[in-house]
Amino acid sequence: MKGFFHKHKTLRLQTWITLLVCLVLIVALSVTGLLIGRDTSEKARETLEDKTMNIANTVSRAPVVMEGLADREPSETIQSYTQDVQANTNVEYIVVMDMNRIRQSHPVEERIGQYFVGGDEDRAFQGERYTSVAEGTLGESLRSFVPIWNENGGQIGVVSVGILLDNVESVVMKQQRMVYLGTGAGMLAGIIGAVFLARRVKRTLHGLEPKEIAQLLQEREAMLASVREGIIAIDDTGTIVVANDAAKELFRKTGLIKNPIGQDAEYFLKSSSLKQVLTHQTAEFDQEHILNGVVLVESRVPVIINGQVVGALATFRDKSELASLVEQLTGAKHYAETLREKTHEFMNKLHVMSAMVHTESYQELKDYIKQISKAYQQEVGSISRVVKDPVLAGFLLNKLNHFQERGTKVEINGDFPLPILKDTEKIDALITIIGNLSDNAFEAIADQEDKRIEMTINYIDGYFHFIMKDNGPGMSETNVKQLFRKGRSTKGENRGLGMYLINKALQELNGTISVRTEEEQGTIFKVKIPYEGEKA
């Protein structure tokens, strides 16, 4: 029940966007509407005040009004004039008063000759112009007062122009209604836009929620980090947007320590044609190029979305690592072939012995068994005596047979047998060291008439001691100094990886190696590696 409630409590991204945009619109438009409405109300009032004041000023200067007040008798001309002005300006009333505050004009003629009502006219009879709100005979009104002066500058009366507050509020509400209607229309349009925006964002994200996107991103980062190949991706401008840890490590190995993200691809892959993939839109696989002395094997593919190239992806790896894997696979293949040959040979020998038993040729059988036992001691026995680990023993047996079949005499010595390796993950590095030293020795004596290789294997005080000796032509001092440099070889082009891989494996195992050589006398390699073994 708790999980069900939690599931329904979480809102979808589309709902969040819709609610957020609507909330922002409602708050923004509401505040804006209130401010504009208030401003409109104030301006409407100011407009009406200016209107009444302007009308009062006009009436106070009218000759008809001044002459009518000077006669000291009620003048019908004042009433007639104010009614015409009132009709043309749509005000509620125009009242002209003499200095005794007696009305000389009024919308209701019966009230002419009576005192003005309101109590807010005192300041006008003191020569002041102003606008006020007061209760009169027609109701509460907004009215302006203006003194009336004669030609000599003496005050002879006051004119009051008024608009009922109900009409004032009606004008204000009309103005505010337009503002609020506009605000409401804006809110409606904003809500509709918010719904469409949320749907568009949802469609752009392929219907995924933020949690799902975050999970996919974490999974992608984990996948990129777990891949041993270097991976980089560029956008359509050639800028690197993705680079995994393996790629950064390879760049650091070549001396490029800058963070590749956001950098131009050609800075990190100068001899690569990755940016050209954006143009020709064709994938390229297993292409070699050299980056600051490191040979990389690279594959490049374009990234196409909706028929348009939006970027390119490159995967690459150090060629030396691939060469190491190839050598290991080749060794395993040779080992399997050797076992198959030995199995076939063993079956043939069993058939021979079976025939001898069947014919009761026991003396011949005894001699045949002695012959087989001697051969076993020379081949398998010599190896199993000094190496107890079955993987290393099988690998050495394969090498021994391979060398002997090609006319090389191989002698394997040792007084302290090498036990089974506890940490099996180190077996690849050990095979790399033994295999490359053996191959180098075999190639060193290729032109010798008497081809001899001597291997010594001992396990002393937790260390694996391995000595490889050949009777080849030896090496010069210059070659010895450059022995472990990658790509340096005395055997021709596209060589020089063997000793580099040996050195790399020794670093991984915390081992050491020493070389002693004399020209025309041969070469001796001595290797010492920490080795944790277990009893067979």
Coordinates of C-alpha atoms in Angstrom, one line a residue:
M1 CA 0.0 0.0 0.0
K2 CA 2.9 2.3 0.8
G3 CA 4.5 1.7 -2.6
F4 CA 1.2 2.3 -4.4
F5 CA 0.7 5.7 -2.6
H6 CA 4.3 6.7 -3.3
K7 CA 3.9 5.8 -7.0
H8 CA 0.9 8.0 -7.4
K9 CA 2.4 10.8 -5.3
T10 CA 5.1 11.4 -7.9
L11 CA 4.0 13.7 -10.6
R12 CA 5.1 13.2 -14.2
L13 CA 7.4 15.7 -16.0
Q14 CA 4.6 16.8 -18.3
T15 CA 2.4 17.6 -15.3
W16 CA 5.2 19.4 -13.5
I17 CA 5.9 21.6 -16.5
T18 CA 2.2 22.4 -17.1
L19 CA 1.6 23.3 -13.4
L20 CA 4.8 25.4 -13.1
V21 CA 4.2 27.4 -16.3
C22 CA 0.5 27.9 -15.4
L23 CA 1.5 29.0 -11.8
V24 CA 4.1 31.5 -13.2
L25 CA 1.6 32.9 -15.7
I26 CA -1.2 33.3 -13.1
V27 CA 1.0 35.0 -10.6
A28 CA 2.7 37.2 -13.2
L29 CA -0.5 38.2 -15.0
S30 CA -2.4 38.7 -11.8
V31 CA 0.1 41.0 -10.3
T32 CA 0.4 42.8 -13.6
G33 CA -3.4 43.1 -13.9
L34 CA -3.7 44.5 -10.4
L35 CA -1.0 47.0 -10.9
I36 CA -2.3 48.1 -14.3
G37 CA -5.9 48.2 -12.9
R38 CA -4.9 50.4 -10.1
D39 CA -2.9 52.7 -12.4
T40 CA -5.9 52.8 -14.8
S41 CA -8.3 53.7 -12.0
E42 CA -6.0 56.5 -10.8
K43 CA -5.6 57.8 -14.3
A44 CA -9.4 57.7 -14.9
R45 CA -10.0 59.7 -11.8
E46 CA -7.3 62.2 -12.8
T47 CA -8.9 62.5 -16.2
L48 CA -12.3 63.2 -14.8
E49 CA -10.9 65.7 -12.3
D50 CA -9.1 67.5 -15.2
K51 CA -12.2 67.5 -17.2
T52 CA -14.4 69.1 -14.5
M53 CA -11.6 71.6 -13.6
N54 CA -11.3 72.6 -17.3
I55 CA -15.0 73.0 -17.7
A56 CA -15.2 75.1 -14.5
N57 CA -12.3 77.3 -15.7
T58 CA -14.1 77.9 -19.0
V59 CA -17.4 78.7 -17.4
S60 CA -15.7 81.1 -14.9
R61 CA -14.3 83.1 -17.8
A62 CA -17.5 83.2 -19.8
P63 CA -18.7 86.9 -20.3
V64 CA -22.3 85.7 -19.9
V65 CA -21.6 84.4 -16.4
M66 CA -19.6 87.5 -15.3
E67 CA -22.3 89.9 -16.6
G68 CA -25.1 87.9 -15.1
L69 CA -23.4 88.0 -11.7
A70 CA -22.7 91.7 -12.0
D71 CA -26.4 92.5 -12.5
R72 CA -27.2 91.3 -9.0
E73 CA -30.4 89.9 -10.2
P74 CA -31.0 86.2 -11.2
S75 CA -30.2 85.9 -14.8
E76 CA -31.8 83.4 -17.1
T77 CA -28.8 83.7 -19.4
I78 CA -26.5 82.0 -16.9
Q79 CA -28.9 79.0 -16.5
S80 CA -29.3 78.7 -20.3
Y81 CA -25.5 78.9 -20.9
T82 CA -24.6 76.3 -18.2
Q83 CA -27.3 73.9 -19.5
D84 CA -25.8 74.1 -23.0
V85 CA -22.3 73.5 -21.6
Q86 CA -23.6 70.6 -19.4
A87 CA -25.2 68.9 -22.4
N88 CA -22.1 69.2 -24.6
T89 CA -19.6 67.9 -21.9
N90 CA -21.8 65.1 -20.3
V91 CA -21.2 66.3 -16.7
E92 CA -23.9 66.0 -14.0
Y93 CA -24.2 69.6 -13.1
I94 CA -22.8 73.1 -13.5
V95 CA -23.7 75.4 -10.6
V96 CA -22.8 79.1 -10.6
M97 CA -23.0 80.8 -7.2
D98 CA -22.8 84.5 -6.2
M99 CA -20.8 85.6 -3.2
N100 CA -23.8 84.9 -0.9
R101 CA -23.5 81.2 -2.0
I102 CA -26.9 81.5 -3.8
R103 CA -27.2 79.3 -6.8
Q104 CA -27.6 81.2 -10.1
S105 CA -27.8 77.9 -12.1
H106 CA -28.7 74.3 -11.4
P107 CA -29.8 71.2 -13.4
V108 CA -33.0 71.4 -11.3
E109 CA -34.5 74.8 -11.9
E110 CA -36.5 74.8 -8.6
R111 CA -33.2 74.9 -6.7
I112 CA -32.0 78.1 -8.3
G113 CA -31.9 80.9 -5.7
Q114 CA -31.2 78.5 -2.9
Y115 CA -28.0 78.0 -0.9
F116 CA -25.4 75.6 -2.2
V117 CA -25.2 72.3 -0.4
G118 CA -22.1 70.3 0.4
G119 CA -20.0 72.2 2.9
D120 CA -16.8 71.9 0.8
E121 CA -17.2 75.3 -1.0
D122 CA -15.6 77.5 1.6
R123 CA -12.1 77.6 0.1
A124 CA -13.5 78.6 -3.3
F125 CA -15.0 81.7 -1.8
Q126 CA -11.5 82.5 -0.5
G127 CA -10.2 82.5 -4.1
E128 CA -8.8 78.8 -4.2
R129 CA -9.3 76.4 -7.0
Y130 CA -9.6 72.7 -6.1
T131 CA -11.4 69.4 -6.5
S132 CA -13.2 67.5 -3.8
V133 CA -15.8 64.8 -3.1
A134 CA -18.9 65.7 -1.1
E135 CA -22.6 64.8 -0.7
G136 CA -24.9 67.3 -2.6
T137 CA -28.5 67.5 -3.5
L138 CA -27.9 65.1 -6.5
G139 CA -25.9 62.7 -4.4
E140 CA -22.2 62.1 -3.7
S141 CA -20.1 63.6 -6.4
L142 CA -16.7 64.5 -7.6
R143 CA -16.7 68.3 -8.1
S144 CA -14.3 71.1 -9.0
F145 CA -14.5 74.6 -7.7
V146 CA -13.2 77.7 -9.5
P147 CA -13.6 81.4 -8.3
I148 CA -15.2 83.9 -10.7
W149 CA -13.4 87.2 -11.1
N150 CA -14.6 90.4 -12.7
E151 CA -12.5 92.6 -14.9
N152 CA -11.2 94.6 -12.0
G153 CA -9.9 91.5 -10.3
G154 CA -12.6 91.3 -7.7
Q155 CA -14.2 87.9 -6.9
I156 CA -17.9 88.0 -7.8
G157 CA -18.8 84.3 -7.4
V158 CA -17.9 80.6 -7.7
V159 CA -18.6 77.9 -10.3
S160 CA -18.8 74.2 -9.4
V161 CA -18.8 71.4 -12.0
G162 CA -19.5 67.9 -10.7
I163 CA -19.8 64.3 -11.8
L164 CA -21.7 61.8 -9.6
L165 CA -19.3 59.2 -8.0
D166 CA -21.5 56.4 -9.4
N167 CA -20.6 57.5 -12.9
V168 CA -17.0 57.9 -11.9
E169 CA -16.8 54.4 -10.6
S170 CA -18.6 53.2 -13.8
V171 CA -15.8 54.7 -15.9
V172 CA -13.1 53.2 -13.7
M173 CA -14.7 49.8 -13.7
K174 CA -15.0 49.9 -17.5
Q175 CA -11.3 50.6 -17.8
Q176 CA -10.4 47.9 -15.3
R177 CA -12.7 45.4 -16.9
M178 CA -10.7 45.7 -20.1
V179 CA -7.5 45.1 -18.2
Y180 CA -8.9 42.1 -16.4
L181 CA -10.3 40.6 -19.7
G182 CA -6.9 41.0 -21.3
T183 CA -5.3 39.4 -18.3
G184 CA -7.7 36.5 -18.4
A185 CA -7.2 36.0 -22.1
G186 CA -3.4 36.0 -21.5
M187 CA -3.8 33.4 -18.8
L188 CA -5.9 31.2 -21.1
A189 CA -3.4 31.4 -23.9
G190 CA -0.5 30.8 -21.5
I191 CA -2.2 27.6 -20.1
I192 CA -2.8 26.3 -23.6
G193 CA 0.8 27.1 -24.5
A194 CA 2.0 25.4 -21.3
V195 CA 0.1 22.2 -22.2
F196 CA 1.6 22.2 -25.7
L197 CA 5.1 23.0 -24.3
A198 CA 4.9 20.1 -21.8
R199 CA 3.8 17.7 -24.6
R200 CA 6.6 18.9 -26.9
V201 CA 9.3 18.5 -24.1
K202 CA 7.9 15.0 -23.3
R203 CA 8.1 14.1 -27.0
T204 CA 11.6 15.4 -27.3
L205 CA 12.7 13.3 -24.3
H206 CA 11.1 10.2 -25.9
G207 CA 8.5 9.9 -23.1
L208 CA 11.2 9.5 -20.5
E209 CA 10.9 10.9 -17.0
P210 CA 13.8 12.7 -15.3
K211 CA 14.6 9.7 -13.1
E212 CA 14.7 7.5 -16.1
I213 CA 17.0 9.9 -17.9
A214 CA 19.3 10.1 -14.9
Q215 CA 19.3 6.3 -14.6
L216 CA 20.1 5.9 -18.3
L217 CA 22.9 8.5 -18.0
Q218 CA 24.4 6.6 -15.0
E219 CA 24.2 3.4 -16.9
R220 CA 25.9 4.9 -19.9
E221 CA 28.7 6.3 -17.8
A222 CA 29.1 2.9 -16.1
M223 CA 29.2 1.2 -19.5
L224 CA 31.8 3.7 -20.9
A225 CA 33.9 3.3 -17.8
S226 CA 33.9 -0.5 -18.0
V227 CA 35.0 -0.7 -21.7
R228 CA 38.7 -1.1 -22.1
E229 CA 38.7 0.5 -25.5
G230 CA 39.0 4.3 -25.7
I231 CA 35.8 5.9 -26.9
I232 CA 35.3 9.5 -28.0
A233 CA 32.3 11.1 -29.7
I234 CA 32.3 14.5 -31.5
D235 CA 29.5 16.7 -32.6
D236 CA 29.0 18.1 -36.1
T237 CA 31.6 20.8 -35.5
G238 CA 34.4 18.3 -34.6
T239 CA 34.3 19.1 -30.8
I240 CA 34.7 16.2 -28.4
V241 CA 31.5 15.7 -26.3
V242 CA 32.1 12.3 -24.9
A243 CA 35.4 10.6 -23.7
N244 CA 35.5 7.6 -21.4
D245 CA 38.2 6.8 -18.9
A246 CA 40.1 4.5 -21.2
A247 CA 40.4 7.3 -23.8
K248 CA 41.7 9.8 -21.2
E249 CA 44.2 7.2 -20.0
L250 CA 45.5 6.6 -23.5
F251 CA 45.8 10.4 -24.1
R252 CA 47.7 10.8 -20.9
K253 CA 50.1 8.0 -22.0
T254 CA 50.8 9.9 -25.2
G255 CA 51.4 13.2 -23.2
L256 CA 48.0 14.8 -23.7
I257 CA 47.0 15.6 -20.2
K258 CA 44.3 18.2 -21.0
N259 CA 40.6 17.2 -20.5
P260 CA 39.4 16.2 -23.9
I261 CA 35.8 17.3 -23.3
G262 CA 35.0 20.5 -25.2
Q263 CA 38.3 20.4 -27.2
D264 CA 38.8 20.0 -31.0
A265 CA 39.2 16.4 -32.0
E266 CA 42.3 17.1 -34.1
Y267 CA 44.2 18.2 -31.1
F268 CA 43.9 14.7 -29.6
L269 CA 43.8 12.7 -32.8
K270 CA 46.1 14.6 -35.1
S271 CA 46.6 11.8 -37.6
S272 CA 43.1 10.5 -37.4
S273 CA 40.4 11.2 -40.1
L274 CA 37.6 11.3 -37.5
K275 CA 36.4 14.7 -38.6
Q276 CA 36.4 13.5 -42.3
V277 CA 33.8 10.9 -41.3
L278 CA 31.3 13.8 -40.9
T279 CA 31.8 14.6 -44.6
H280 CA 32.0 11.3 -46.3
Q281 CA 29.6 9.6 -43.8
T282 CA 31.3 6.2 -44.2
A283 CA 32.4 3.9 -41.4
E284 CA 36.1 2.9 -41.2
F285 CA 37.3 0.0 -39.2
D286 CA 40.6 -1.2 -37.7
Q287 CA 42.7 1.8 -39.1
E288 CA 46.2 2.3 -37.7
H289 CA 47.6 5.7 -36.8
I290 CA 50.4 6.9 -34.6
L291 CA 49.8 9.4 -31.8
N292 CA 53.0 10.8 -30.2
G293 CA 54.8 7.5 -30.8
V294 CA 51.9 5.2 -29.7
V295 CA 50.4 3.0 -32.4
L296 CA 46.6 3.0 -32.1
V297 CA 44.1 0.8 -33.9
E298 CA 41.0 2.9 -34.5
S299 CA 37.4 2.4 -35.8
R300 CA 35.3 5.4 -36.8
V301 CA 31.6 5.5 -37.6
P302 CA 29.2 8.4 -38.3
V303 CA 26.3 9.2 -36.0
I304 CA 23.1 9.7 -38.1
I305 CA 19.8 10.9 -36.7
N306 CA 16.8 11.3 -39.0
G307 CA 19.0 11.1 -42.0
Q308 CA 21.4 13.8 -40.9
V309 CA 25.0 13.4 -39.6
V310 CA 25.1 14.9 -36.1
G311 CA 28.5 13.6 -35.1
A312 CA 30.9 10.7 -35.2
L313 CA 32.2 8.1 -32.8
A314 CA 35.7 6.6 -32.6
T315 CA 36.9 3.5 -30.6
F316 CA 40.6 2.9 -30.4
R317 CA 43.2 0.8 -28.5
D318 CA 46.9 0.6 -28.1
K319 CA 48.1 -1.8 -30.7
S320 CA 50.6 -3.4 -28.3
E321 CA 47.7 -4.6 -26.1
L322 CA 46.1 -6.1 -29.1
A323 CA 49.3 -7.7 -30.1
S324 CA 49.6 -9.2 -26.6
L325 CA 46.1 -10.7 -26.8
V326 CA 46.9 -12.1 -30.2
E327 CA 50.1 -13.7 -28.9
Q328 CA 48.2 -15.2 -26.0
L329 CA 45.5 -16.6 -28.2
T330 CA 48.1 -17.9 -30.6
G331 CA 49.9 -19.6 -27.7
A332 CA 46.6 -21.2 -26.5
K333 CA 45.9 -22.4 -30.1
H334 CA 49.4 -23.9 -30.4
Y335 CA 48.9 -25.5 -27.0
A336 CA 45.6 -27.0 -28.1
E337 CA 47.1 -28.3 -31.3
T338 CA 50.0 -29.9 -29.4
L339 CA 47.6 -31.6 -27.1
R340 CA 45.6 -32.9 -30.0
E341 CA 48.8 -34.2 -31.7
K342 CA 49.9 -35.9 -28.5
T343 CA 46.5 -37.4 -28.0
H344 CA 46.5 -38.8 -31.5
E345 CA 50.1 -40.1 -31.0
F346 CA 49.1 -41.6 -27.6
M347 CA 46.2 -43.5 -29.2
N348 CA 48.5 -44.9 -31.9
K349 CA 50.9 -46.1 -29.2
L350 CA 48.0 -47.8 -27.4
H351 CA 47.1 -49.6 -30.6
V352 CA 50.7 -50.8 -31.0
M353 CA 50.8 -52.0 -27.4
S354 CA 47.4 -53.7 -27.7
A355 CA 48.7 -55.6 -30.8
M356 CA 51.8 -56.7 -29.0
V357 CA 49.8 -58.0 -26.1
H358 CA 47.4 -59.8 -28.5
T359 CA 50.4 -61.5 -30.3
E360 CA 52.1 -62.2 -26.9
S361 CA 55.2 -60.3 -28.0
Y362 CA 56.1 -59.4 -24.5
Q363 CA 59.8 -58.7 -24.9
E364 CA 59.1 -56.3 -27.8
L365 CA 56.4 -54.7 -25.6
K366 CA 58.9 -54.2 -22.8
D367 CA 61.4 -52.6 -25.1
Y368 CA 58.7 -50.3 -26.6
I369 CA 57.6 -49.1 -23.2
K370 CA 61.1 -48.3 -22.2
Q371 CA 61.5 -46.2 -25.4
I372 CA 58.3 -44.3 -24.7
S373 CA 59.3 -43.7 -21.1
K374 CA 62.6 -42.3 -22.2
A375 CA 60.9 -39.9 -24.6
Y376 CA 58.4 -38.8 -21.9
Q377 CA 61.2 -38.1 -19.5
Q378 CA 62.9 -35.9 -22.1
E379 CA 59.8 -33.9 -23.0
V380 CA 56.9 -33.9 -20.6
G381 CA 59.0 -35.1 -17.6
S382 CA 61.5 -32.4 -17.9
I383 CA 58.9 -29.7 -17.7
S384 CA 56.6 -31.2 -15.1
R385 CA 59.6 -31.7 -12.9
V386 CA 60.3 -27.9 -12.6
V387 CA 56.8 -26.5 -13.2
K388 CA 53.8 -27.7 -11.3
D389 CA 51.3 -25.1 -12.6
P390 CA 49.4 -26.9 -15.4
V391 CA 48.8 -23.8 -17.5
L392 CA 52.5 -22.8 -17.5
A393 CA 53.6 -26.4 -18.0
G394 CA 51.3 -26.8 -21.0
F395 CA 52.5 -23.6 -22.5
L396 CA 56.2 -24.6 -22.0
L397 CA 55.5 -28.0 -23.5
N398 CA 54.0 -26.4 -26.5
K399 CA 57.1 -24.2 -26.9
L400 CA 59.4 -27.1 -26.4
N401 CA 57.8 -29.2 -29.1
H402 CA 57.6 -26.2 -31.4
F403 CA 61.4 -25.6 -31.1
Q404 CA 62.4 -29.2 -31.3
E405 CA 60.4 -29.8 -34.4
R406 CA 62.5 -27.0 -36.0
G407 CA 65.8 -28.5 -35.1
T408 CA 66.5 -26.6 -31.9
K409 CA 67.9 -28.3 -28.8
V410 CA 66.1 -27.1 -25.7
E411 CA 67.4 -27.8 -22.2
I412 CA 65.2 -27.1 -19.2
N413 CA 66.8 -27.0 -15.7
G414 CA 65.7 -26.3 -12.2
D415 CA 66.3 -27.4 -8.7
F416 CA 63.3 -25.8 -6.9
P417 CA 60.0 -26.6 -8.7
L418 CA 57.6 -23.7 -9.4
P419 CA 54.3 -24.4 -7.6
I420 CA 50.7 -23.7 -8.8
L421 CA 50.0 -20.0 -9.1
K422 CA 47.4 -18.8 -6.5
D423 CA 46.5 -15.6 -8.3
T424 CA 45.4 -16.9 -11.7
E425 CA 44.9 -13.4 -13.1
K426 CA 48.7 -13.0 -13.3
I427 CA 49.1 -16.0 -15.6
D428 CA 48.7 -13.9 -18.7
A429 CA 51.5 -11.6 -17.8
L430 CA 53.8 -14.6 -16.9
I431 CA 53.0 -16.2 -20.3
T432 CA 53.8 -12.9 -22.0
I433 CA 57.2 -12.8 -20.4
I434 CA 58.1 -16.5 -21.0
G435 CA 56.6 -16.6 -24.5
N436 CA 58.3 -13.4 -25.8
L437 CA 61.7 -14.3 -24.3
S438 CA 61.5 -17.8 -25.8
D439 CA 60.5 -16.5 -29.2
N440 CA 63.3 -13.9 -29.1
A441 CA 65.8 -16.6 -28.3
F442 CA 64.5 -18.9 -31.0
E443 CA 64.7 -16.1 -33.6
A444 CA 68.2 -15.1 -32.4
I445 CA 69.6 -18.6 -33.2
A446 CA 67.7 -18.9 -36.5
D447 CA 70.9 -18.6 -38.6
Q448 CA 73.1 -20.8 -36.3
E449 CA 74.1 -24.3 -37.4
D450 CA 74.0 -25.6 -33.8
K451 CA 70.8 -24.2 -32.3
R452 CA 70.6 -24.4 -28.6
I453 CA 68.3 -22.8 -25.9
E454 CA 68.7 -23.3 -22.2
M455 CA 65.9 -22.4 -19.7
T456 CA 66.3 -22.4 -16.0
I457 CA 63.3 -22.2 -13.7
N458 CA 63.5 -22.0 -9.9
Y459 CA 61.1 -21.0 -7.0
I460 CA 63.2 -19.4 -4.2
D461 CA 61.9 -17.5 -1.2
G462 CA 58.6 -16.5 -2.9
Y463 CA 60.2 -15.5 -6.2
F464 CA 60.0 -17.0 -9.6
H465 CA 63.5 -17.0 -11.1
F466 CA 63.6 -17.5 -14.9
I467 CA 66.8 -17.6 -17.0
M468 CA 66.7 -17.7 -20.8
K469 CA 70.0 -18.4 -22.5
D470 CA 70.8 -18.8 -26.3
N471 CA 73.9 -19.3 -28.4
G472 CA 73.0 -16.7 -30.9
P473 CA 75.1 -13.8 -32.3
G474 CA 74.4 -11.6 -29.3
M475 CA 73.6 -7.8 -29.4
S476 CA 75.6 -4.6 -29.6
E477 CA 75.7 -2.2 -26.7
T478 CA 73.5 0.2 -28.6
N479 CA 70.8 -2.4 -29.2
V480 CA 70.9 -3.4 -25.5
K481 CA 70.2 0.3 -24.5
Q482 CA 67.2 0.5 -26.8
L483 CA 66.0 -3.0 -26.1
F484 CA 62.8 -2.1 -24.2
R485 CA 61.8 0.9 -26.4
K486 CA 58.6 0.4 -28.2
G487 CA 59.0 -0.1 -31.9
R488 CA 62.7 -0.6 -31.8
S489 CA 63.9 -3.9 -33.2
T490 CA 66.9 -5.5 -35.1
K491 CA 64.5 -7.8 -37.0
G492 CA 62.9 -5.3 -39.4
E493 CA 59.9 -3.1 -39.6
N494 CA 56.6 -3.6 -37.7
R495 CA 58.5 -5.3 -34.9
G496 CA 59.8 -4.3 -31.5
L497 CA 56.7 -5.0 -29.5
G498 CA 58.0 -8.2 -27.7
M499 CA 60.4 -6.6 -25.3
Y500 CA 58.1 -3.7 -24.8
L501 CA 55.3 -6.1 -23.7
I502 CA 57.8 -8.0 -21.5
N503 CA 58.7 -4.7 -19.7
K504 CA 55.1 -3.8 -19.4
A505 CA 54.2 -7.2 -17.9
L506 CA 57.1 -6.9 -15.4
Q507 CA 55.9 -3.6 -14.2
E508 CA 52.5 -5.1 -13.7
L509 CA 54.0 -8.0 -11.6
N510 CA 56.7 -5.8 -9.9
G511 CA 59.4 -7.9 -11.5
T512 CA 62.9 -7.2 -12.7
I513 CA 65.0 -8.2 -15.7
S514 CA 68.7 -8.1 -16.5
V515 CA 70.5 -8.7 -19.8
R516 CA 74.0 -10.0 -20.4
T517 CA 75.2 -10.4 -23.9
E518 CA 78.4 -10.7 -26.0
E519 CA 78.6 -10.5 -29.7
E520 CA 79.0 -14.0 -31.3
Q521 CA 78.6 -15.5 -27.8
G522 CA 74.9 -15.3 -27.1
T523 CA 72.5 -13.6 -24.7
I524 CA 71.3 -14.3 -21.2
F525 CA 68.0 -12.8 -19.8
K526 CA 67.5 -13.2 -16.0
V527 CA 64.0 -12.5 -14.7
K528 CA 62.9 -12.3 -11.0
I529 CA 59.2 -12.0 -10.2
P530 CA 57.2 -12.1 -6.9
Y531 CA 55.3 -15.4 -7.1
E532 CA 52.7 -16.7 -4.6
G533 CA 52.2 -20.4 -5.0
E534 CA 50.3 -23.2 -3.4
K535 CA 51.3 -26.8 -2.9
A536 CA 50.2 -29.2 -5.6

